[in-house]
Structure formats: structure tokens, C-alpha cells
mmCIF file of C-alpha atoms in Angstrom:
data_model
loop_
_atom_site.group_PDB
_atom_site.id
_atom_site.type_symbol
_atom_site.label_atom_id
_atom_site.label_comp_id
_atom_site.label_asym_id
_atom_site.label_seq_id
_atom_site.Cartn_x
_atom_site.Cartn_y
_atom_site.Cartn_z
ATOM 1 C CA MET M 59 -21.668 -65.393 -43.887
ATOM 2 C CA ILE M 60 -21.347 -62.155 -42.006
ATOM 3 C CA ALA M 61 -22.667 -59.374 -44.863
ATOM 4 C CA LEU M 62 -20.264 -56.608 -44.785
ATOM 5 C CA GLN M 63 -21.184 -53.248 -44.856
ATOM 6 C CA THR M 64 -19.311 -50.765 -47.808
ATOM 7 C CA GLY M 65 -20.104 -46.906 -47.912
ATOM 8 C CA LYS M 66 -22.670 -47.650 -51.028
ATOM 9 C CA SER M 67 -24.763 -50.311 -48.591
ATOM 10 C CA LEU M 68 -24.578 -47.281 -45.345
ATOM 11 C CA GLY M 69 -25.024 -44.794 -47.459
ATOM 12 C CA LEU M 70 -21.620 -42.679 -47.829
ATOM 13 C CA ILE M 71 -19.940 -41.295 -50.354
ATOM 14 C CA LEU M 72 -15.978 -40.908 -50.030
ATOM 15 C CA CYS M 73 -14.818 -37.553 -51.715
ATOM 16 C CA LEU M 74 -11.880 -38.026 -53.184
ATOM 17 C CA GLU M 75 -10.536 -34.656 -53.503
ATOM 18 C CA CYS M 76 -10.078 -34.490 -49.468
ATOM 19 C CA ARG M 77 -10.844 -38.136 -48.598
ATOM 20 C CA ALA M 78 -13.441 -36.787 -46.290
ATOM 21 C CA THR M 79 -16.578 -39.198 -46.283
ATOM 22 C CA VAL M 80 -19.826 -37.340 -46.469
ATOM 23 C CA ARG M 81 -22.818 -38.248 -45.799
ATOM 24 C CA ALA M 82 -24.615 -38.960 -49.698
ATOM 25 C CA LEU M 83 -28.203 -36.199 -49.804
ATOM 26 C CA ASP M 84 -30.439 -36.450 -51.453
ATOM 27 C CA VAL M 85 -29.357 -34.236 -54.168
ATOM 28 C CA ARG M 86 -28.446 -34.289 -57.922
ATOM 29 C CA TYR M 87 -24.637 -32.383 -57.978
ATOM 30 C CA PRO M 88 -23.276 -33.081 -54.263
ATOM 31 C CA ARG M 89 -20.951 -31.507 -53.663
ATOM 32 C CA CYS M 90 -17.902 -32.325 -50.798
ATOM 33 C CA PRO M 91 -18.463 -29.873 -47.377
ATOM 34 C CA ARG M 92 -15.092 -29.380 -46.604
ATOM 35 C CA CYS M 93 -12.925 -29.059 -50.537
ATOM 36 C CA HIS M 94 -16.506 -28.649 -52.366
ATOM 37 C CA ALA M 95 -15.393 -31.112 -55.553
ATOM 38 C CA HIS M 96 -18.203 -32.705 -56.373
ATOM 39 C CA LEU M 97 -19.112 -36.964 -54.646
ATOM 40 C CA HIS M 98 -19.876 -39.397 -56.844
ATOM 41 C CA PRO M 99 -20.252 -42.382 -55.621
ATOM 42 C CA ARG M 100 -17.757 -45.008 -57.644
ATOM 43 C CA LYS M 101 -16.049 -42.464 -60.375
ATOM 44 C CA PRO M 102 -18.175 -41.501 -63.266
ATOM 45 C CA HIS M 103 -17.614 -44.151 -66.671
ATOM 46 C CA SER M 104 -14.306 -45.748 -64.816
ATOM 47 C CA LEU M 105 -14.959 -48.804 -66.964
ATOM 48 C CA ALA M 106 -15.391 -46.397 -70.019
ATOM 49 C CA LEU M 107 -12.704 -44.610 -69.351
ATOM 50 C CA THR M 108 -10.175 -46.800 -68.494
ATOM 51 C CA THR M 109 -11.235 -49.017 -71.665
ATOM 52 C CA ALA M 110 -10.673 -45.793 -74.521
ATOM 53 C CA LEU M 111 -7.129 -44.155 -72.769
ATOM 54 C CA LEU M 112 -5.942 -48.245 -72.315
ATOM 55 C CA LEU M 113 -7.179 -49.268 -76.239
ATOM 56 C CA CYS M 114 -5.220 -45.684 -76.850
ATOM 57 C CA ALA M 115 -1.523 -46.988 -74.942
ATOM 58 C CA ALA M 116 -1.610 -50.103 -76.809
ATOM 59 C CA VAL M 117 -1.794 -48.980 -80.377
ATOM 60 C CA LEU M 118 0.420 -46.647 -79.585
ATOM 61 C CA TYR M 119 2.744 -48.585 -77.881
ATOM 62 C CA ILE M 120 3.852 -49.902 -80.645
ATOM 63 C CA PRO M 121 5.131 -47.104 -83.262
ATOM 64 C CA ALA M 122 6.479 -46.201 -79.116
ATOM 65 C CA ASN M 123 8.797 -49.203 -79.491
ATOM 66 C CA LEU M 124 9.378 -49.766 -83.099
ATOM 67 C CA LEU M 125 9.894 -45.834 -84.526
ATOM 68 C CA PRO M 126 13.451 -44.833 -84.233
ATOM 69 C CA VAL M 127 13.605 -42.445 -80.219
ATOM 70 C CA MET M 128 16.778 -40.626 -81.101
ATOM 71 C CA TYR M 129 18.948 -39.776 -84.147
ATOM 72 C CA THR M 130 23.096 -39.750 -83.397
ATOM 73 C CA ARG M 131 25.551 -38.148 -86.457
ATOM 74 C CA THR M 132 28.493 -38.159 -85.798
ATOM 75 C CA VAL M 133 31.072 -37.021 -88.597
ATOM 76 C CA PHE M 134 31.491 -40.274 -89.830
ATOM 77 C CA ASP M 135 28.089 -42.350 -89.284
ATOM 78 C CA GLU M 136 24.830 -41.105 -88.513
ATOM 79 C CA GLU M 137 22.241 -44.584 -86.349
ATOM 80 C CA LYS M 138 19.100 -44.838 -85.568
ATOM 81 C CA ASP M 139 17.873 -45.861 -81.779
ATOM 82 C CA THR M 140 14.966 -47.356 -80.853
ATOM 83 C CA ILE M 141 14.482 -48.000 -77.791
ATOM 84 C CA MET M 142 15.403 -51.432 -77.036
ATOM 85 C CA SER M 143 18.986 -50.626 -79.791
ATOM 86 C CA GLY M 144 19.688 -48.381 -77.292
ATOM 87 C CA VAL M 145 19.675 -50.853 -74.682
ATOM 88 C CA LEU M 146 21.922 -52.935 -76.956
ATOM 89 C CA VAL M 147 24.465 -50.299 -76.995
ATOM 90 C CA MET M 148 24.383 -49.887 -73.070
ATOM 91 C CA LEU M 149 25.022 -53.475 -72.954
ATOM 92 C CA HIS M 150 27.468 -54.235 -75.096
ATOM 93 C CA SER M 151 29.777 -50.630 -74.028
ATOM 94 C CA GLY M 152 29.627 -52.928 -70.698
ATOM 95 C CA SER M 153 27.401 -50.794 -68.388
ATOM 96 C CA TRP M 154 25.178 -53.198 -67.949
ATOM 97 C CA PRO M 155 22.981 -52.324 -65.149
ATOM 98 C CA ILE M 156 22.287 -49.128 -66.920
ATOM 99 C CA ALA M 157 20.665 -51.343 -69.418
ATOM 100 C CA VAL M 158 19.063 -53.851 -67.084
ATOM 101 C CA LEU M 159 17.236 -50.181 -65.659
ATOM 102 C CA VAL M 160 16.440 -48.441 -68.951
ATOM 103 C CA PHE M 161 15.593 -52.626 -70.467
ATOM 104 C CA VAL M 162 13.126 -52.639 -66.940
ATOM 105 C CA ALA M 163 11.847 -48.820 -66.883
ATOM 106 C CA SER M 164 11.203 -48.815 -70.883
ATOM 107 C CA ILE M 165 9.629 -52.103 -71.935
ATOM 108 C CA VAL M 166 8.867 -54.688 -69.107
ATOM 109 C CA VAL M 167 6.667 -51.824 -67.181
ATOM 110 C CA PRO M 168 4.893 -50.482 -69.887
ATOM 111 C CA MET M 169 4.447 -54.085 -70.797
ATOM 112 C CA LEU M 170 3.214 -55.012 -67.827
ATOM 113 C CA LYS M 171 0.762 -52.250 -66.873
ATOM 114 C CA ILE M 172 -0.607 -52.182 -69.872
ATOM 115 C CA LEU M 173 -1.241 -56.371 -69.456
ATOM 116 C CA ALA M 174 -2.148 -55.506 -65.346
ATOM 117 C CA LEU M 175 -4.766 -52.914 -66.226
ATOM 118 C CA VAL M 176 -6.504 -55.016 -68.900
ATOM 119 C CA VAL M 177 -5.994 -58.242 -66.292
ATOM 120 C CA VAL M 178 -8.864 -55.833 -63.658
ATOM 121 C CA LEU M 179 -10.853 -54.701 -66.519
ATOM 122 C CA PHE M 180 -12.115 -57.500 -67.690
ATOM 123 C CA SER M 181 -12.235 -58.798 -63.960
ATOM 124 C CA ALA M 182 -13.895 -55.279 -62.632
ATOM 125 C CA TRP M 183 -16.618 -55.768 -66.051
ATOM 126 C CA ARG M 184 -17.141 -59.043 -65.349
ATOM 127 C CA GLY M 185 -17.550 -59.124 -61.259
ATOM 128 C CA SER M 186 -15.340 -61.542 -60.519
ATOM 129 C CA ALA M 187 -14.895 -62.625 -56.920
ATOM 130 C CA ARG M 188 -12.338 -64.830 -57.272
ATOM 131 C CA TYR M 189 -8.169 -63.075 -56.137
ATOM 132 C CA ARG M 190 -10.174 -59.760 -55.224
ATOM 133 C CA THR M 191 -7.514 -59.440 -52.875
ATOM 134 C CA GLN M 192 -4.268 -59.890 -55.356
ATOM 135 C CA ARG M 193 -5.916 -57.744 -57.711
ATOM 136 C CA SER M 194 -6.347 -55.227 -55.788
ATOM 137 C CA GLU M 195 -1.946 -55.131 -54.291
ATOM 138 C CA LEU M 196 -1.982 -55.436 -58.965
ATOM 139 C CA TYR M 197 -3.403 -52.528 -59.656
ATOM 140 C CA ARG M 198 -1.549 -50.451 -57.238
ATOM 141 C CA MET M 199 1.110 -51.585 -58.422
ATOM 142 C CA VAL M 200 0.756 -50.436 -61.727
ATOM 143 C CA GLU M 201 -0.376 -47.267 -60.102
ATOM 144 C CA PHE M 202 3.156 -47.127 -58.272
ATOM 145 C CA ILE M 203 5.408 -48.198 -60.845
ATOM 146 C CA GLY M 204 3.834 -45.850 -63.709
ATOM 147 C CA ARG M 205 5.825 -42.952 -63.462
ATOM 148 C CA TRP M 206 8.977 -45.208 -64.009
ATOM 149 C CA SER M 207 8.612 -45.213 -67.675
ATOM 150 C CA MET M 208 9.532 -41.400 -68.741
ATOM 151 C CA LEU M 209 13.230 -42.278 -67.397
ATOM 152 C CA ASP M 210 14.202 -42.705 -70.959
ATOM 153 C CA VAL M 211 12.598 -39.733 -72.614
ATOM 154 C CA TYR M 212 14.247 -37.358 -69.516
ATOM 155 C CA ALA M 213 17.567 -39.271 -70.453
ATOM 156 C CA ILE M 214 17.028 -38.288 -74.382
ATOM 157 C CA SER M 215 16.171 -35.137 -74.007
ATOM 158 C CA LEU M 216 19.365 -34.373 -71.414
ATOM 159 C CA LEU M 217 21.012 -35.283 -74.415
ATOM 160 C CA VAL M 218 19.686 -34.085 -77.127
ATOM 161 C CA ALA M 219 20.021 -30.356 -74.355
ATOM 162 C CA LEU M 220 24.053 -31.310 -74.499
ATOM 163 C CA VAL M 221 25.409 -33.427 -77.517
ATOM 164 C CA GLN M 222 24.559 -30.992 -80.113
ATOM 165 C CA ILE M 223 28.965 -30.331 -81.003
ATOM 166 C CA ARG M 224 29.124 -28.207 -83.765
ATOM 167 C CA SER M 225 29.916 -30.098 -87.592
ATOM 168 C CA LEU M 226 31.303 -33.584 -84.504
ATOM 169 C CA ALA M 227 28.451 -34.778 -82.865
ATOM 170 C CA SER M 228 25.246 -34.051 -82.523
ATOM 171 C CA VAL M 229 21.281 -35.519 -81.346
ATOM 172 C CA ALA M 230 17.379 -35.202 -82.368
ATOM 173 C CA VAL M 231 14.744 -36.482 -81.437
ATOM 174 C CA GLY M 232 12.442 -38.984 -82.859
ATOM 175 C CA TRP M 233 8.742 -39.680 -83.516
ATOM 176 C CA GLY M 234 9.085 -42.920 -81.122
ATOM 177 C CA ALA M 235 10.080 -40.386 -78.080
ATOM 178 C CA LEU M 236 6.444 -38.614 -78.275
ATOM 179 C CA ALA M 237 4.580 -42.350 -78.529
ATOM 180 C CA PHE M 238 6.597 -43.728 -75.670
ATOM 181 C CA GLY M 239 6.053 -40.525 -73.446
ATOM 182 C CA ALA M 240 1.661 -40.560 -74.920
ATOM 183 C CA VAL M 241 2.027 -44.146 -73.342
ATOM 184 C CA VAL M 242 3.446 -43.035 -70.248
ATOM 185 C CA VAL M 243 0.695 -40.732 -69.989
ATOM 186 C CA LEU M 244 -1.894 -42.659 -71.291
ATOM 187 C CA THR M 245 -1.567 -45.459 -69.235
ATOM 188 C CA MET M 246 -1.240 -43.464 -65.936
ATOM 189 C CA VAL M 247 -4.632 -41.972 -66.801
ATOM 190 C CA ALA M 248 -5.718 -45.072 -67.693
ATOM 191 C CA ALA M 249 -5.022 -45.746 -64.113
ATOM 192 C CA ARG M 250 -6.198 -43.206 -62.754
ATOM 193 C CA THR M 251 -9.884 -43.117 -64.479
ATOM 194 C CA PHE M 252 -10.060 -46.985 -63.056
ATOM 195 C CA ASP M 253 -12.312 -46.774 -60.423
ATOM 196 C CA GLU M 254 -11.105 -49.905 -57.820
ATOM 197 C CA ARG M 255 -13.998 -50.644 -55.732
ATOM 198 C CA LEU M 256 -15.069 -52.184 -58.638
ATOM 199 C CA LEU M 257 -13.365 -54.751 -57.860
ATOM 200 C CA TRP M 258 -14.925 -55.455 -54.375
ATOM 201 C CA ASP M 259 -18.937 -54.791 -55.597
ATOM 202 C CA PRO M 260 -21.422 -57.165 -54.870
ATOM 203 C CA PRO M 261 -23.303 -57.897 -58.819
ATOM 204 C CA PRO M 262 -26.201 -56.300 -59.097
ATOM 205 C CA MET E 66 -16.819 -41.211 -30.023
ATOM 206 C CA SER E 67 -15.488 -42.776 -32.613
ATOM 207 C CA ALA E 68 -16.330 -42.221 -36.655
ATOM 208 C CA LEU E 69 -17.088 -44.152 -39.739
ATOM 209 C CA ILE E 70 -14.642 -44.247 -42.645
ATOM 210 C CA VAL E 71 -14.806 -45.987 -45.240
ATOM 211 C CA CYS E 72 -11.910 -47.802 -47.158
ATOM 212 C CA PRO E 73 -11.031 -45.934 -50.892
ATOM 213 C CA SER E 74 -9.905 -49.311 -52.027
ATOM 214 C CA CYS E 75 -12.971 -51.037 -51.793
ATOM 215 C CA ASP E 76 -15.760 -48.830 -49.602
ATOM 216 C CA LEU E 77 -15.699 -51.105 -47.129
ATOM 217 C CA ALA E 78 -16.720 -49.132 -44.053
ATOM 218 C CA HIS E 79 -14.984 -48.543 -40.735
ATOM 219 C CA CYS E 80 -14.939 -47.089 -37.511
ATOM 220 C CA ILE E 81 -12.452 -45.861 -36.059
ATOM 221 C CA GLY E 82 -11.576 -43.525 -33.304
ATOM 222 C CA ALA E 83 -11.508 -39.802 -32.781
ATOM 223 C CA ALA E 84 -7.607 -39.219 -32.408
ATOM 224 C CA PRO E 85 -5.543 -39.357 -34.516
ATOM 225 C CA SER E 86 -3.992 -42.134 -35.188
ATOM 226 C CA LYS E 87 -0.530 -42.261 -34.761
ATOM 227 C CA GLU E 88 0.965 -45.045 -37.008
ATOM 228 C CA ARG E 89 -0.652 -46.844 -40.428
ATOM 229 C CA THR E 90 -4.412 -48.261 -40.470
ATOM 230 C CA VAL E 91 -5.037 -50.088 -43.296
ATOM 231 C CA CYS E 92 -9.086 -51.976 -43.866
ATOM 232 C CA ALA E 93 -9.289 -55.083 -42.392
ATOM 233 C CA ARG E 94 -10.438 -56.940 -46.495
ATOM 234 C CA CYS E 95 -8.147 -55.230 -48.948
ATOM 235 C CA GLY E 96 -5.205 -54.792 -47.124
ATOM 236 C CA GLY E 97 -5.503 -50.760 -48.719
ATOM 237 C CA LEU E 98 -4.415 -47.608 -46.846
ATOM 238 C CA LEU E 99 -7.047 -46.224 -44.738
ATOM 239 C CA GLN E 100 -4.655 -43.431 -42.536
ATOM 240 C CA ARG E 101 -1.237 -42.954 -42.233
ATOM 241 C CA ALA E 102 1.422 -42.180 -40.246
ATOM 242 C CA GLU E 103 0.634 -38.426 -39.556
ATOM 243 C CA ASN E 104 2.915 -35.886 -38.422
ATOM 244 C CA GLY E 105 1.061 -32.702 -37.403
ATOM 245 C CA ASN E 106 3.359 -30.396 -37.412
ATOM 246 C CA ILE E 107 2.882 -27.801 -39.728
ATOM 247 C CA ASP E 108 5.372 -25.265 -38.869
ATOM 248 C CA ALA E 109 7.879 -28.522 -39.627
ATOM 249 C CA ALA E 110 5.840 -28.584 -43.254
ATOM 250 C CA ILE E 111 6.268 -25.175 -44.578
ATOM 251 C CA ALA E 112 9.697 -25.427 -43.236
ATOM 252 C CA LEU E 113 11.075 -28.085 -45.609
ATOM 253 C CA ALA E 114 8.172 -25.843 -47.911
ATOM 254 C CA VAL E 115 10.337 -23.038 -48.130
ATOM 255 C CA SER E 116 13.822 -25.524 -48.792
ATOM 256 C CA ALA E 117 12.055 -27.699 -51.324
ATOM 257 C CA LEU E 118 11.412 -23.272 -53.275
ATOM 258 C CA VAL E 119 15.051 -22.794 -52.155
ATOM 259 C CA LEU E 120 16.499 -25.861 -53.986
ATOM 260 C CA PHE E 121 13.839 -25.528 -56.448
ATOM 261 C CA ALA E 122 15.686 -22.124 -57.786
ATOM 262 C CA PHE E 123 19.699 -23.427 -57.541
ATOM 263 C CA SER E 124 18.232 -26.072 -59.682
ATOM 264 C CA ASN E 125 17.304 -23.524 -62.124
ATOM 265 C CA ALA E 126 19.876 -21.569 -61.228
ATOM 266 C CA TYR E 127 22.966 -23.212 -62.102
ATOM 267 C CA PRO E 128 24.167 -25.827 -65.043
ATOM 268 C CA LEU E 129 22.642 -29.328 -64.503
ATOM 269 C CA VAL E 130 25.923 -31.084 -66.248
ATOM 270 C CA ALA E 131 29.026 -29.391 -68.777
ATOM 271 C CA ILE E 132 30.346 -32.453 -71.003
ATOM 272 C CA GLN E 133 33.845 -31.326 -72.778
ATOM 273 C CA SER E 134 35.147 -33.199 -76.074
ATOM 274 C CA ASN E 135 37.836 -32.881 -77.561
ATOM 275 C CA GLY E 136 38.326 -29.147 -76.579
ATOM 276 C CA SER E 137 34.509 -28.412 -76.688
ATOM 277 C CA GLY E 138 32.293 -27.866 -74.257
ATOM 278 C CA ARG E 139 28.760 -27.311 -73.513
ATOM 279 C CA ALA E 140 25.883 -27.519 -70.690
ATOM 280 C CA THR E 141 22.855 -27.343 -70.210
ATOM 281 C CA THR E 142 20.365 -26.608 -66.785
ATOM 282 C CA LEU E 143 17.098 -28.383 -66.286
ATOM 283 C CA LEU E 144 15.160 -25.174 -68.902
ATOM 284 C CA GLY E 145 17.696 -26.600 -71.292
ATOM 285 C CA ALA E 146 15.853 -30.119 -71.025
ATOM 286 C CA ALA E 147 13.143 -29.439 -72.579
ATOM 287 C CA LEU E 148 14.088 -27.102 -74.417
ATOM 288 C CA GLY E 149 16.449 -28.956 -76.588
ATOM 289 C CA LEU E 150 13.646 -30.007 -77.366
ATOM 290 C CA TYR E 151 11.108 -27.554 -78.892
ATOM 291 C CA ARG E 152 13.675 -26.235 -80.966
ATOM 292 C CA GLN E 153 14.032 -29.372 -82.749
ATOM 293 C CA GLY E 154 9.874 -29.300 -83.174
ATOM 294 C CA HIS E 155 9.135 -31.959 -80.402
ATOM 295 C CA THR E 156 6.572 -28.725 -78.846
ATOM 296 C CA LEU E 157 4.249 -31.708 -76.995
ATOM 297 C CA LEU E 158 7.473 -33.617 -75.570
ATOM 298 C CA ALA E 159 8.624 -30.614 -74.767
ATOM 299 C CA SER E 160 5.739 -29.116 -72.265
ATOM 300 C CA LEU E 161 5.602 -33.133 -71.134
ATOM 301 C CA VAL E 162 9.209 -32.362 -69.874
ATOM 302 C CA PHE E 163 8.512 -28.597 -68.975
ATOM 303 C CA PHE E 164 5.581 -29.518 -66.701
ATOM 304 C CA THR E 165 6.009 -32.610 -65.264
ATOM 305 C CA THR E 166 9.931 -31.363 -63.544
ATOM 306 C CA ILE E 167 9.256 -27.560 -63.762
ATOM 307 C CA ALA E 168 6.102 -26.273 -63.398
ATOM 308 C CA ALA E 169 4.562 -28.666 -61.432
ATOM 309 C CA PRO E 170 7.013 -29.237 -58.324
ATOM 310 C CA PHE E 171 7.452 -25.412 -58.920
ATOM 311 C CA LEU E 172 3.412 -25.172 -57.828
ATOM 312 C CA GLN E 173 3.314 -28.049 -55.618
ATOM 313 C CA ILE E 174 6.016 -25.481 -53.402
ATOM 314 C CA THR E 175 4.173 -21.621 -54.177
ATOM 315 C CA SER E 176 0.421 -23.655 -53.746
ATOM 316 C CA LEU E 177 1.443 -25.452 -50.560
ATOM 317 C CA LEU E 178 3.180 -21.971 -49.166
ATOM 318 C CA TYR E 179 -0.735 -19.774 -49.997
ATOM 319 C CA LEU E 180 -2.911 -22.665 -48.116
ATOM 320 C CA LEU E 181 0.069 -22.695 -45.116
ATOM 321 C CA LEU E 182 1.618 -19.607 -43.823
ATOM 322 C CA PRO E 183 -2.251 -17.717 -43.388
ATOM 323 C CA LEU E 184 -3.185 -21.387 -42.178
ATOM 324 C CA ARG E 185 0.205 -20.803 -38.904
ATOM 325 C CA ARG E 186 -1.995 -17.741 -38.061
ATOM 326 C CA ARG E 187 -5.424 -18.991 -37.669
ATOM 327 C CA ARG E 188 -6.254 -17.805 -40.490
ATOM 328 C CA GLU E 189 -7.095 -19.259 -44.245
ATOM 329 C CA ALA E 190 -5.902 -17.959 -48.257
ATOM 330 C CA PRO E 191 -8.308 -16.766 -50.085
ATOM 331 C CA GLY E 192 -9.564 -19.452 -52.695
ATOM 332 C CA GLN E 193 -8.352 -22.148 -49.761
ATOM 333 C CA ARG E 194 -10.827 -24.631 -52.093
ATOM 334 C CA ILE E 195 -9.748 -24.482 -55.140
ATOM 335 C CA VAL E 196 -6.097 -24.360 -54.870
ATOM 336 C CA PHE E 197 -5.891 -27.020 -52.148
ATOM 337 C CA ARG E 198 -7.791 -28.795 -55.383
ATOM 338 C CA LEU E 199 -4.826 -27.943 -57.577
ATOM 339 C CA LEU E 200 -3.052 -29.548 -55.804
ATOM 340 C CA THR E 201 -4.187 -32.660 -55.384
ATOM 341 C CA ARG E 202 -4.676 -32.976 -59.197
ATOM 342 C CA ILE E 203 -0.725 -31.635 -59.781
ATOM 343 C CA ARG E 204 0.590 -34.628 -56.651
ATOM 344 C CA PRO E 205 0.630 -37.162 -59.332
ATOM 345 C CA TRP E 206 2.731 -35.416 -62.506
ATOM 346 C CA ILE E 207 5.831 -34.447 -59.878
ATOM 347 C CA PHE E 208 8.232 -36.634 -61.929
ATOM 348 C CA VAL E 209 11.396 -35.161 -60.516
ATOM 349 C CA GLU E 210 12.683 -38.634 -58.878
ATOM 350 C CA VAL E 211 12.032 -40.167 -62.803
ATOM 351 C CA PHE E 212 14.325 -37.327 -64.079
ATOM 352 C CA MET E 213 17.362 -38.031 -61.437
ATOM 353 C CA LEU E 214 17.462 -41.458 -62.804
ATOM 354 C CA GLY E 215 17.527 -40.769 -65.879
ATOM 355 C CA ALA E 216 19.651 -38.302 -65.767
ATOM 356 C CA LEU E 217 22.171 -40.883 -64.514
ATOM 357 C CA VAL E 218 21.590 -43.393 -67.245
ATOM 358 C CA ALA E 219 22.146 -40.078 -69.392
ATOM 359 C CA LEU E 220 25.965 -39.730 -68.015
ATOM 360 C CA VAL E 221 26.267 -43.183 -68.378
ATOM 361 C CA ARG E 222 25.727 -43.342 -71.665
ATOM 362 C CA LEU E 223 27.151 -39.994 -72.965
ATOM 363 C CA ALA E 224 30.768 -40.931 -69.866
ATOM 364 C CA ALA E 225 31.820 -43.247 -72.827
ATOM 365 C CA PHE E 226 33.162 -40.713 -75.366
ATOM 366 C CA ALA E 227 33.012 -37.336 -73.186
ATOM 367 C CA ARG E 228 34.573 -36.027 -69.895
ATOM 368 C CA VAL E 229 31.337 -35.675 -67.764
ATOM 369 C CA VAL E 230 30.835 -33.080 -65.483
ATOM 370 C CA PRO E 231 27.816 -32.671 -62.479
ATOM 371 C CA GLY E 232 26.694 -29.564 -61.803
ATOM 372 C CA VAL E 233 25.532 -27.797 -58.806
ATOM 373 C CA ALA E 234 21.700 -28.601 -59.503
ATOM 374 C CA LEU E 235 22.508 -31.547 -59.922
ATOM 375 C CA TRP E 236 23.274 -32.241 -56.730
ATOM 376 C CA SER E 237 20.376 -29.525 -55.513
ATOM 377 C CA CYS E 238 18.032 -32.142 -57.992
ATOM 378 C CA ALA E 239 19.054 -34.787 -55.298
ATOM 379 C CA LEU E 240 18.231 -32.931 -52.817
ATOM 380 C CA LEU E 241 15.008 -31.345 -53.841
ATOM 381 C CA MET E 242 13.760 -34.846 -54.677
ATOM 382 C CA PHE E 243 14.082 -36.089 -50.788
ATOM 383 C CA THR E 244 12.936 -32.481 -49.760
ATOM 384 C CA LEU E 245 9.982 -33.208 -52.330
ATOM 385 C CA THR E 246 8.827 -37.031 -51.274
ATOM 386 C CA ALA E 247 8.008 -35.622 -47.294
ATOM 387 C CA LEU E 248 7.054 -32.508 -48.321
ATOM 388 C CA THR E 249 4.726 -34.662 -50.199
ATOM 389 C CA SER E 250 4.108 -37.163 -47.197
ATOM 390 C CA ARG E 251 3.803 -35.029 -44.704
ATOM 391 C CA THR E 252 0.424 -33.230 -46.194
ATOM 392 C CA SER E 253 -1.515 -35.484 -47.338
ATOM 393 C CA PRO E 254 -5.790 -33.861 -48.279
ATOM 394 C CA GLY E 255 -6.112 -35.567 -44.531
ATOM 395 C CA GLN E 256 -3.641 -33.784 -43.177
ATOM 396 C CA PHE E 257 -4.202 -30.483 -44.756
ATOM 397 C CA TRP E 258 -7.722 -30.666 -43.040
ATOM 398 C CA ARG E 259 -6.911 -31.418 -40.597
ATOM 399 C CA TRP E 260 -4.991 -28.170 -39.526
ATOM 400 C CA VAL E 261 -7.640 -26.144 -41.065
ATOM 401 C CA GLU E 262 -10.631 -28.251 -38.867
ATOM 402 C CA ASP E 263 -7.541 -27.135 -35.285
ATOM 403 C CA ARG E 264 -7.775 -23.331 -36.728
ATOM 404 C CA ARG E 265 -11.485 -23.513 -37.042
ATOM 405 C CA ALA E 266 -11.817 -24.890 -33.899
#
């Protein structure tokens, strides 16, 4: 088998900010000649940072789903909605495409994201050589779909702003929404601190 | 003449031609994106940025949606969504909504104009490198398209018990979403520095 040449084996560093290919110099803190960003052959402390952020996200995923995200008060009663009960309300009121959309964006996507990041993190840590292409694709999918989970946070913020009709009806935010927003942000940052090139590096 | 570039996804080295590619090239090993097709017209990028700025102004100046129920009504703007959360004591959540729907798009548009307008006259803006790095940091946090989908969900939920009237800002926000997508794809980091190097040559 022909040994493939990589940036690392040739002494080339890719600047992650401006995508310039830079010949690695023998200085302590190299900077990109084009945009002056700090250069690292691999993202520093990638595995440790991603693991820490992912753990936080996984812990916060529990209150995000159990705590109410929204309280609706009308003259007749007061209701609290978690993310899941919000989906069920929409399903019963007949708007099933919206219910499916919210279910996928708020429940399926965050869970898949956490699981997918665990998979790529574990295989990068083990230096596994199998299914590399699939894992690379999985990681890129996580980066792509990550942002869509914020959908429910925006929907709630609009409901809060609109439904304040004096004594008739009002909507208040619950702490579940903050936990949920935190899960989305933490998983996004976790995906960004992960260096996908670690999936391809030959074991030392 | 050819140059060596490495794949950002798997670090494999590739030999490429010196001319900018007309179509997207992907890595031979992992399928990651190496180079996108660049539409290298700086005027088109500036035009898009200016229209994005106008649409952004519209999206903030006019109400997004209004509801009417039993004779009383209420409207909200884009800022109102973040303000409503802030008033209920959820400062963190309010700043997240404010940053991703208002501050980040505004910073992207203005910093791009700050960089591109002098470049068109063959000059370089002071602090070009710092503004460029700020721009690449902000980009992943622009959530206008997600906000639009969230607004759709909110409208459907509200339509069950009130009359919902879409405002001017809802339409301009939808247009802003497409303009921002086009702007981002036309001003990739590689493209931006190619413009800079063309001006220097």
C-alpha cells in the first residue's frame, strides 16, 4: 500500500480561519502569515474539550426535556408545557406536519447529535481505522443539522412576546427553555472544538 | 504551476492547479469539501451585502406579526421576541435570541461592507485581519433561517385561538434569509483572501 501524504507528514498546517496552507515553521507559537490567526497542526485539547462540553450537554438534556418550557395561563386554567407535551398538543389540534417538525428538531436532532458526537469522539480516541468515511460524514451531518434545534426556543420567544392579552391569556417562559438553549449551544461548540482530522490520523 | 493544499477534514495533501476552480472539488479520501466554486465578483458581493442591510433595517423597523382576539390585539417586532424573554427575567435566553437573530447578522453585514468597500478601491481597511477573524467567528451563530421556521411554528400554534396577521418584517426577514445565504456562499474565507491578493498584485 502506498503511504498517503498528509499535511502533518509534509509539515504543512492548514489555517482554520482563512484556509491558507502554511509551511510549519520551527517557532513556538506560529501564526498565519495571511490572517494572523494562531496555527495548530490539530485543534488544541480537542478530545478533552469536546468530551467536557458533551458531558455538560448530556446532563442538561435531562432538565431540557423534563422541566416546563412554557406556562400558558388563561381565565380558565393554567397549563405547563414541556417540549414533548407541546408536540402532543399540536398533534391533537390537527397540525401534524408542524408537530412532526418540532418533534424532529427538538427531540430527535439533539439526541442524535449527542449520540453521534459520542461515536466520533470514541473512535477518534481509540484511533479506529474502520468506517472512517462514514464517521466523517456523520460528523459533517452533526455540524449541518445542529442549529435547527433552536427552532422551539424562537417559537416560545415569539409566543411570549405576543400572548400577553391582559387578563385573558398570557404565556411565560419556563427554565426548561434555558436548559434546552444551553444544550443546543453546548453541542454546537462541542462539534466545533472536535478536530475531525483526528479520525484519520494514523495511530502513533 | 500547481500548489499543495490539504483537506480540512482529513489532512490528506492534494496537488491542485493554480487557477481557481470553476466547480467544487472534494477530497479524494474522505469526500470533504476542498474548494467551492467561486463566483469571484466583488461588486456582486457588495450589492448583496447592501441589500441585506436594507432588508435587515426593514426587519427591525416593522412589526413581525400581530394577533387579534376578542377585540384586543398585540404586535411584536424582532427585538420584541428577545425583550419579552428579558422582561420575564430570562436574561441569558434573551441574550442568546438577541445575539443569534439581531447582533450576529448585523455584525456580519457591516463587517463585510467594512472589508469589501475599501478593497474595491484597491485599499485595505484598517484592522482587516482582526475584522476578518471576527467575521469567521460570528458566521456559525447566524440563525435567521431557524428563526423563520420557529416563527412559522409559533404562528400555527397561535392560529388555533387568535387571528394572526403577518407583518412587513416577516416578509423582509424571509428575503433576508435568502440574501444572507447567498452572501455567505459568495464571501467564503478563501474567496475573500483571493480578492485581497488580487488587489495586492
